[in-house]
mmCIF file with all atom_site columns, C-alpha atoms in Angstrom:
data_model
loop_
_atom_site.group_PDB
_atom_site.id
_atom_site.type_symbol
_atom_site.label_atom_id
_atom_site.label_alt_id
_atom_site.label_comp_id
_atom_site.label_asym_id
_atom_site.label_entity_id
_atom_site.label_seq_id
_atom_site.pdbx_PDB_ins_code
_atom_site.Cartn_x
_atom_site.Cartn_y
_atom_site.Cartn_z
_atom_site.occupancy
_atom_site.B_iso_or_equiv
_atom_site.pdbx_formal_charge
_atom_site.auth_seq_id
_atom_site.auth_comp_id
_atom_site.auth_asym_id
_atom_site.auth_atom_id
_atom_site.pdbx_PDB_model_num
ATOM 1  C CA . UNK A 1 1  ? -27.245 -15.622 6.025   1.00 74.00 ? 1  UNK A CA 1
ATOM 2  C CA . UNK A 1 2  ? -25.143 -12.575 5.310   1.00 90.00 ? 2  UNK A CA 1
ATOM 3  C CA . UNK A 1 3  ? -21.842 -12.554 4.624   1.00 94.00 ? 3  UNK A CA 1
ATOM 4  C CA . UNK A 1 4  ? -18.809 -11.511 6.428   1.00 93.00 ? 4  UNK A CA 1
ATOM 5  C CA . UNK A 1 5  ? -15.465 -10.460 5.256   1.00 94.00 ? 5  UNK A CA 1
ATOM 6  C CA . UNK A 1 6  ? -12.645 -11.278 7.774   1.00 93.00 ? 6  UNK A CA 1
ATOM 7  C CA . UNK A 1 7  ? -9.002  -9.581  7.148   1.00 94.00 ? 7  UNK A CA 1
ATOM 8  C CA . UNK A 1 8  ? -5.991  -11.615 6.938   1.00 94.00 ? 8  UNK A CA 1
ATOM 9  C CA . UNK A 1 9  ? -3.134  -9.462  5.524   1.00 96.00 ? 9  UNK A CA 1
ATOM 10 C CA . UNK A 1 10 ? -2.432  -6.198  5.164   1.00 96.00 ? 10 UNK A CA 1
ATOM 11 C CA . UNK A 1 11 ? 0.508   -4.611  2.352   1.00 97.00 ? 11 UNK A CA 1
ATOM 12 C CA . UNK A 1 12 ? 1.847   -0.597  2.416   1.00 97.00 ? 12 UNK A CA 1
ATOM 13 C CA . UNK A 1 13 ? 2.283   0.449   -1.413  1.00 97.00 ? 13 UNK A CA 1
ATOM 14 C CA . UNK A 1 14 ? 4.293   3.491   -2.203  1.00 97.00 ? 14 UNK A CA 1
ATOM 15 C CA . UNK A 1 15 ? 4.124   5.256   -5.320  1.00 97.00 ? 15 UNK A CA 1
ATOM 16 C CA . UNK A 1 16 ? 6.803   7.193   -7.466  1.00 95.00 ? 16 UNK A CA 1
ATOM 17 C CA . UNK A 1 17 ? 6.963   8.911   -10.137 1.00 91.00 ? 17 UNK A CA 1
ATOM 18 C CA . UNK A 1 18 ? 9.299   7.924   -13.107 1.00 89.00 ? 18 UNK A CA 1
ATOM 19 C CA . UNK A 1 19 ? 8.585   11.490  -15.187 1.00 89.00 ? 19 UNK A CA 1
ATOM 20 C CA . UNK A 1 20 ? 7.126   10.998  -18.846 1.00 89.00 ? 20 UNK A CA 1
ATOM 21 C CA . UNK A 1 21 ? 6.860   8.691   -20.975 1.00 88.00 ? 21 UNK A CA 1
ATOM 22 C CA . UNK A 1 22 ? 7.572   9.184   -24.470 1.00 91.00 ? 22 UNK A CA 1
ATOM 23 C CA . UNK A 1 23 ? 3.736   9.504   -25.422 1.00 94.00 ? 23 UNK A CA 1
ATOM 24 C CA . UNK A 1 24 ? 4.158   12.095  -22.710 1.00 90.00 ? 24 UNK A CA 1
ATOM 25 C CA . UNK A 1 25 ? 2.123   10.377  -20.011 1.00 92.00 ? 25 UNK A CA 1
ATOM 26 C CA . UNK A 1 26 ? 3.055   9.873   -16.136 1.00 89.00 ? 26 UNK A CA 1
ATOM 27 C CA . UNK A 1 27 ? 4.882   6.850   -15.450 1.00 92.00 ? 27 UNK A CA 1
ATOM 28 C CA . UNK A 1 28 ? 4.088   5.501   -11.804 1.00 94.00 ? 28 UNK A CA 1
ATOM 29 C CA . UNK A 1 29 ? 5.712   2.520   -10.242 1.00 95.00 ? 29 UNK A CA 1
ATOM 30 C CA . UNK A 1 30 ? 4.732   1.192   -6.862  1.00 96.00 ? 30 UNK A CA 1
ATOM 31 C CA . UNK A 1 31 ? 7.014   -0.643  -4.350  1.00 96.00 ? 31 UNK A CA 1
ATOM 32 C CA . UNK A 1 32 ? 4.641   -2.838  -1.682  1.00 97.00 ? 32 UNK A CA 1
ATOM 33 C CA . UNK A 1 33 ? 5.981   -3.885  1.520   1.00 96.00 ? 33 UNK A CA 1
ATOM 34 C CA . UNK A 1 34 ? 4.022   -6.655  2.724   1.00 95.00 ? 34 UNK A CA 1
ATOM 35 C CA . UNK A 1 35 ? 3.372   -8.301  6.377   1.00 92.00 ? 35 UNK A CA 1
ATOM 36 C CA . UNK A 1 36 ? 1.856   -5.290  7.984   1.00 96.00 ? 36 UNK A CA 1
ATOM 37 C CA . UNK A 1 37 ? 0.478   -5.543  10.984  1.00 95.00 ? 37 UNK A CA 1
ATOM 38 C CA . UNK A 1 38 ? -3.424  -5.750  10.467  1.00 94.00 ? 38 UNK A CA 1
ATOM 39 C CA . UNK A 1 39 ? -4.376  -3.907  13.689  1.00 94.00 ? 39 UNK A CA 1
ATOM 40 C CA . UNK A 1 40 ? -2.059  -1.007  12.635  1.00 95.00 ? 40 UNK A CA 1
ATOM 41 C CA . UNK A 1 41 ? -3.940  2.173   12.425  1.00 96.00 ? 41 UNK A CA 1
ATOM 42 C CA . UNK A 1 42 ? -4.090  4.396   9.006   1.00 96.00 ? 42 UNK A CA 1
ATOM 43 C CA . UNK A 1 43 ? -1.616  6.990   11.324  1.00 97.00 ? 43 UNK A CA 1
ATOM 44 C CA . UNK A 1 44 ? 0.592   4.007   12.267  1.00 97.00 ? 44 UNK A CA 1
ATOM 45 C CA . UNK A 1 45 ? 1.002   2.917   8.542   1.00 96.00 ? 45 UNK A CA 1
ATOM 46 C CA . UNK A 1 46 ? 1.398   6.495   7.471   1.00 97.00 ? 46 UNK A CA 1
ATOM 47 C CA . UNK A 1 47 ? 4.561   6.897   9.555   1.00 97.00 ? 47 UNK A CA 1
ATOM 48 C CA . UNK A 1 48 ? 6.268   3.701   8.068   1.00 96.00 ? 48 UNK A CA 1
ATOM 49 C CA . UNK A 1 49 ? 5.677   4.878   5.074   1.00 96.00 ? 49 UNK A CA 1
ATOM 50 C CA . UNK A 1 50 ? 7.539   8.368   5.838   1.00 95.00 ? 50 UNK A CA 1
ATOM 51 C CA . UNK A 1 51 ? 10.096  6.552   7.200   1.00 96.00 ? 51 UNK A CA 1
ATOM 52 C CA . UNK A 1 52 ? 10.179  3.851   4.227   1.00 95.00 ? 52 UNK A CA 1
ATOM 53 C CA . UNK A 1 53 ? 10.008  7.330   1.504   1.00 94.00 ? 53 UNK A CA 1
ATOM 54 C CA . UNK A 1 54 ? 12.941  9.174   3.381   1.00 94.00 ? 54 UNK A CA 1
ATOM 55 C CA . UNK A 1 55 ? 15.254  5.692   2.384   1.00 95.00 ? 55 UNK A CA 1
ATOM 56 C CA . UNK A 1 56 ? 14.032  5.672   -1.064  1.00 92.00 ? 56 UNK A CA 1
ATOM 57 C CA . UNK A 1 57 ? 16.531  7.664   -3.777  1.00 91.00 ? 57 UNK A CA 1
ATOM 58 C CA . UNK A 1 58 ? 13.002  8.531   -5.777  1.00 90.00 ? 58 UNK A CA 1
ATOM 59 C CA . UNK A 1 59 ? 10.227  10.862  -4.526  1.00 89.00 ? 59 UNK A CA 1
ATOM 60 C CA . UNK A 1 60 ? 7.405   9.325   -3.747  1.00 94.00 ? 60 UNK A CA 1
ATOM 61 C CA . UNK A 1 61 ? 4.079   10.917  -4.516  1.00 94.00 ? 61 UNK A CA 1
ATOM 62 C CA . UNK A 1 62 ? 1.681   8.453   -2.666  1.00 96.00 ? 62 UNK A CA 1
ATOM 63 C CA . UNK A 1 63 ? 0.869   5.892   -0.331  1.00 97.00 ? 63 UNK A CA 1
ATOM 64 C CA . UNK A 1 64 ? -1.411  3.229   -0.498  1.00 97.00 ? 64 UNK A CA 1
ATOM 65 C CA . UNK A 1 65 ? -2.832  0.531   1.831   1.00 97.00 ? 65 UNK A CA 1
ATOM 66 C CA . UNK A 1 66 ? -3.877  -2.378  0.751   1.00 96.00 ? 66 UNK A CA 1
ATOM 67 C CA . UNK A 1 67 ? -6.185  -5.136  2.729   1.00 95.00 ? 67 UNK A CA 1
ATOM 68 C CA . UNK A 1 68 ? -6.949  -8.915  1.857   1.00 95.00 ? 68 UNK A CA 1
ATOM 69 C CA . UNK A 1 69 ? -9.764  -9.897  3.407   1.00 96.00 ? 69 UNK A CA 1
ATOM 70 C CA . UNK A 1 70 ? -11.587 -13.282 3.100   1.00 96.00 ? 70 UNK A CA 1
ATOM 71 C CA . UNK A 1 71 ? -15.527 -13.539 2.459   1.00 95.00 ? 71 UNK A CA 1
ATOM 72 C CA . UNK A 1 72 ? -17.176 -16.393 3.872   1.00 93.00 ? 72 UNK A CA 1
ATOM 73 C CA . UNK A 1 73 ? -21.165 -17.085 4.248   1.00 90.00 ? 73 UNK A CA 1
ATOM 74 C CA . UNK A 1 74 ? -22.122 -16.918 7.742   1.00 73.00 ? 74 UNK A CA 1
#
């Protein structure tokens, strides 16, 4: 039997940049917003996360989704 994943929840991360860190590397932190739709389209969930940046006092530098799916023999 092969196995099939199904999706159950679906989370918008965005990322921002906190400058450099004293050893001189980037310092990222992400903010995730969880309960997204699952049937949302990568376009839909781009928008929010426009709309979720422009309220933000940092600049954010990326956007990431981020699926949970659940793998089950059958």
């Amino acid at each position: 039997m092969a196995a099939n994943a199904t999706k159950f929840q679906t989370a918008i991360q965005l990322v921002y940049s906190l400058g450099k860190g004293a050893d001189g590397k980037d310092k990222e932190k992400t903010v995730k917003f969880s309960n997204v739709d699952i049937t949302a389209t990568d376009d839909d969930i781009y928008a929010v996360a426009n709309v979720l940046a422009s309220l933000m006092s940092v600049s954010v530098t990326g956007v990431e989704k981020v699926d949970h799916s659940k793998i089950i023999n059958g």
